[in-house]
Amino acid sequence: MCVLSDMSLFLPKLSCKKEVDEVIKSVAEKVLVLRFGRDEDSVYMELDEILSKTFHDLSKMAGIYLVDVNKVPVYTQYFDISYIPSTVFFFNGQHMKVDYGSPDHTKFVGSFKTKQDFIDLIEVIYRGAMRGKLIVRSPIDPRNVPKYDLLYQGI
């Protein structure tokens, strides 16, 4: 049995697959934001600070949760989380994809440069999802999107 973990910077933490499954199924008419990272790592403080500062402002539009990659390895593999932090978005149980101008539309890798970048992205995902779209174009300036190379092993 898993128990909803404490809150880091007032953000709820999901500590097992069952919790993640329940949140994906239960968050309705809002963008679900899952930040994958490691609880004990201070590298995520910048991203978590942005998420926590926007938590209240976006509460009518988004639910924000932290997921430790070590505690939920099944989702870490499923979403191919090889770089952390990575942020994945859902709407009404449906995985939302975002075109950041990079090869991977399934997640945002790294930290958002500004609080406004994150707010703008949530608003675009929310409006697109309300119109039935499963993929939206990122409003974030491409210079503020971290660059990385996709690695395909065994191909």
PDB file of N, CA and C in Angstrom, residues 1 24-25 45 47 53 56-58 77 89-90 93-94 96-97 122 128-129 134 154:
ATOM      1  N   MET A   1       0.850  -1.181   0.000  1.00  0.00           N
ATOM      2  CA  MET A   1       0.000   0.000   0.000  1.00  0.00           C
ATOM      3  C   MET A   1       0.894   1.243   0.000  1.00  0.00           C
ATOM      4  N   ILE A  24      -4.169  10.141 -12.855  1.00  0.00           N
ATOM      5  CA  ILE A  24      -4.416  10.248 -14.299  1.00  0.00           C
ATOM      6  C   ILE A  24      -5.909  10.051 -14.584  1.00  0.00           C
ATOM      7  N   LYS A  25      -6.523   9.093 -13.896  1.00  0.00           N
ATOM      8  CA  LYS A  25      -7.951   8.813 -14.117  1.00  0.00           C
ATOM      9  C   LYS A  25      -8.870   9.858 -13.494  1.00  0.00           C
ATOM     10  N   MET A  45      15.139  22.008  -7.777  1.00  0.00           N
ATOM     11  CA  MET A  45      14.585  23.109  -6.998  1.00  0.00           C
ATOM     12  C   MET A  45      14.104  24.266  -7.885  1.00  0.00           C
ATOM     13  N   LEU A  47      12.946  24.171 -11.052  1.00  0.00           N
ATOM     14  CA  LEU A  47      11.687  23.782 -11.683  1.00  0.00           C
ATOM     15  C   LEU A  47      10.565  23.699 -10.655  1.00  0.00           C
ATOM     16  N   LYS A  53       5.100  28.094  -7.435  1.00  0.00           N
ATOM     17  CA  LYS A  53       4.654  29.494  -7.525  1.00  0.00           C
ATOM     18  C   LYS A  53       3.421  29.643  -8.413  1.00  0.00           C
ATOM     19  N   HIS A  56      -1.177  27.792  -7.293  1.00  0.00           N
ATOM     20  CA  HIS A  56      -2.436  28.443  -6.932  1.00  0.00           C
ATOM     21  C   HIS A  56      -3.052  29.165  -8.133  1.00  0.00           C
ATOM     22  N   ASP A  57      -2.231  29.908  -8.876  1.00  0.00           N
ATOM     23  CA  ASP A  57      -2.736  30.676 -10.020  1.00  0.00           C
ATOM     24  C   ASP A  57      -3.371  29.780 -11.080  1.00  0.00           C
ATOM     25  N   LEU A  58      -2.838  28.569 -11.247  1.00  0.00           N
ATOM     26  CA  LEU A  58      -3.330  27.652 -12.281  1.00  0.00           C
ATOM     27  C   LEU A  58      -4.302  26.607 -11.733  1.00  0.00           C
ATOM     28  N   GLN A  77       9.906   4.192 -17.536  1.00  0.00           N
ATOM     29  CA  GLN A  77      10.177   3.457 -18.779  1.00  0.00           C
ATOM     30  C   GLN A  77       9.128   3.764 -19.840  1.00  0.00           C
ATOM     31  N   PHE A  89       2.242  15.818 -19.618  1.00  0.00           N
ATOM     32  CA  PHE A  89       0.937  16.456 -19.475  1.00  0.00           C
ATOM     33  C   PHE A  89      -0.191  15.523 -19.900  1.00  0.00           C
ATOM     34  N   PHE A  90      -1.308  15.591 -19.179  1.00  0.00           N
ATOM     35  CA  PHE A  90      -2.515  14.829 -19.503  1.00  0.00           C
ATOM     36  C   PHE A  90      -3.713  15.759 -19.451  1.00  0.00           C
ATOM     37  N   GLY A  93      -7.355  12.100 -18.677  1.00  0.00           N
ATOM     38  CA  GLY A  93      -6.776  10.773 -18.849  1.00  0.00           C
ATOM     39  C   GLY A  93      -6.033  10.565 -20.154  1.00  0.00           C
ATOM     40  N   GLN A  94      -6.045  11.543 -21.030  1.00  0.00           N
ATOM     41  CA  GLN A  94      -5.388  11.445 -22.336  1.00  0.00           C
ATOM     42  C   GLN A  94      -4.026  12.142 -22.293  1.00  0.00           C
ATOM     43  N   MET A  96      -1.277  14.330 -23.399  1.00  0.00           N
ATOM     44  CA  MET A  96      -1.215  15.481 -24.297  1.00  0.00           C
ATOM     45  C   MET A  96       0.218  15.631 -24.811  1.00  0.00           C
ATOM     46  N   LYS A  97       0.334  15.872 -26.095  1.00  0.00           N
ATOM     47  CA  LYS A  97       1.644  16.067 -26.702  1.00  0.00           C
ATOM     48  C   LYS A  97       1.788  17.536 -27.087  1.00  0.00           C
ATOM     49  N   ILE A 122       0.678  25.873 -20.103  1.00  0.00           N
ATOM     50  CA  ILE A 122      -0.519  25.266 -19.520  1.00  0.00           C
ATOM     51  C   ILE A 122      -1.774  25.847 -20.180  1.00  0.00           C
ATOM     52  N   GLY A 128      -6.268  23.937 -26.090  1.00  0.00           N
ATOM     53  CA  GLY A 128      -6.243  22.918 -27.141  1.00  0.00           C
ATOM     54  C   GLY A 128      -7.024  21.678 -26.736  1.00  0.00           C
ATOM     55  N   ALA A 129      -6.842  21.231 -25.512  1.00  0.00           N
ATOM     56  CA  ALA A 129      -7.544  20.038 -25.028  1.00  0.00           C
ATOM     57  C   ALA A 129      -9.049  20.266 -24.982  1.00  0.00           C
ATOM     58  N   LEU A 134      -5.105  16.716 -29.394  1.00  0.00           N
ATOM     59  CA  LEU A 134      -4.207  15.855 -28.622  1.00  0.00           C
ATOM     60  C   LEU A 134      -2.768  16.325 -28.700  1.00  0.00           C
ATOM     61  N   GLY A 154      19.688   0.014 -29.738  1.00  0.00           N
ATOM     62  CA  GLY A 154      19.296  -1.238 -30.346  1.00  0.00           C
ATOM     63  C   GLY A 154      18.564  -1.104 -31.659  1.00  0.00           C
TER      64      GLY A 154
END
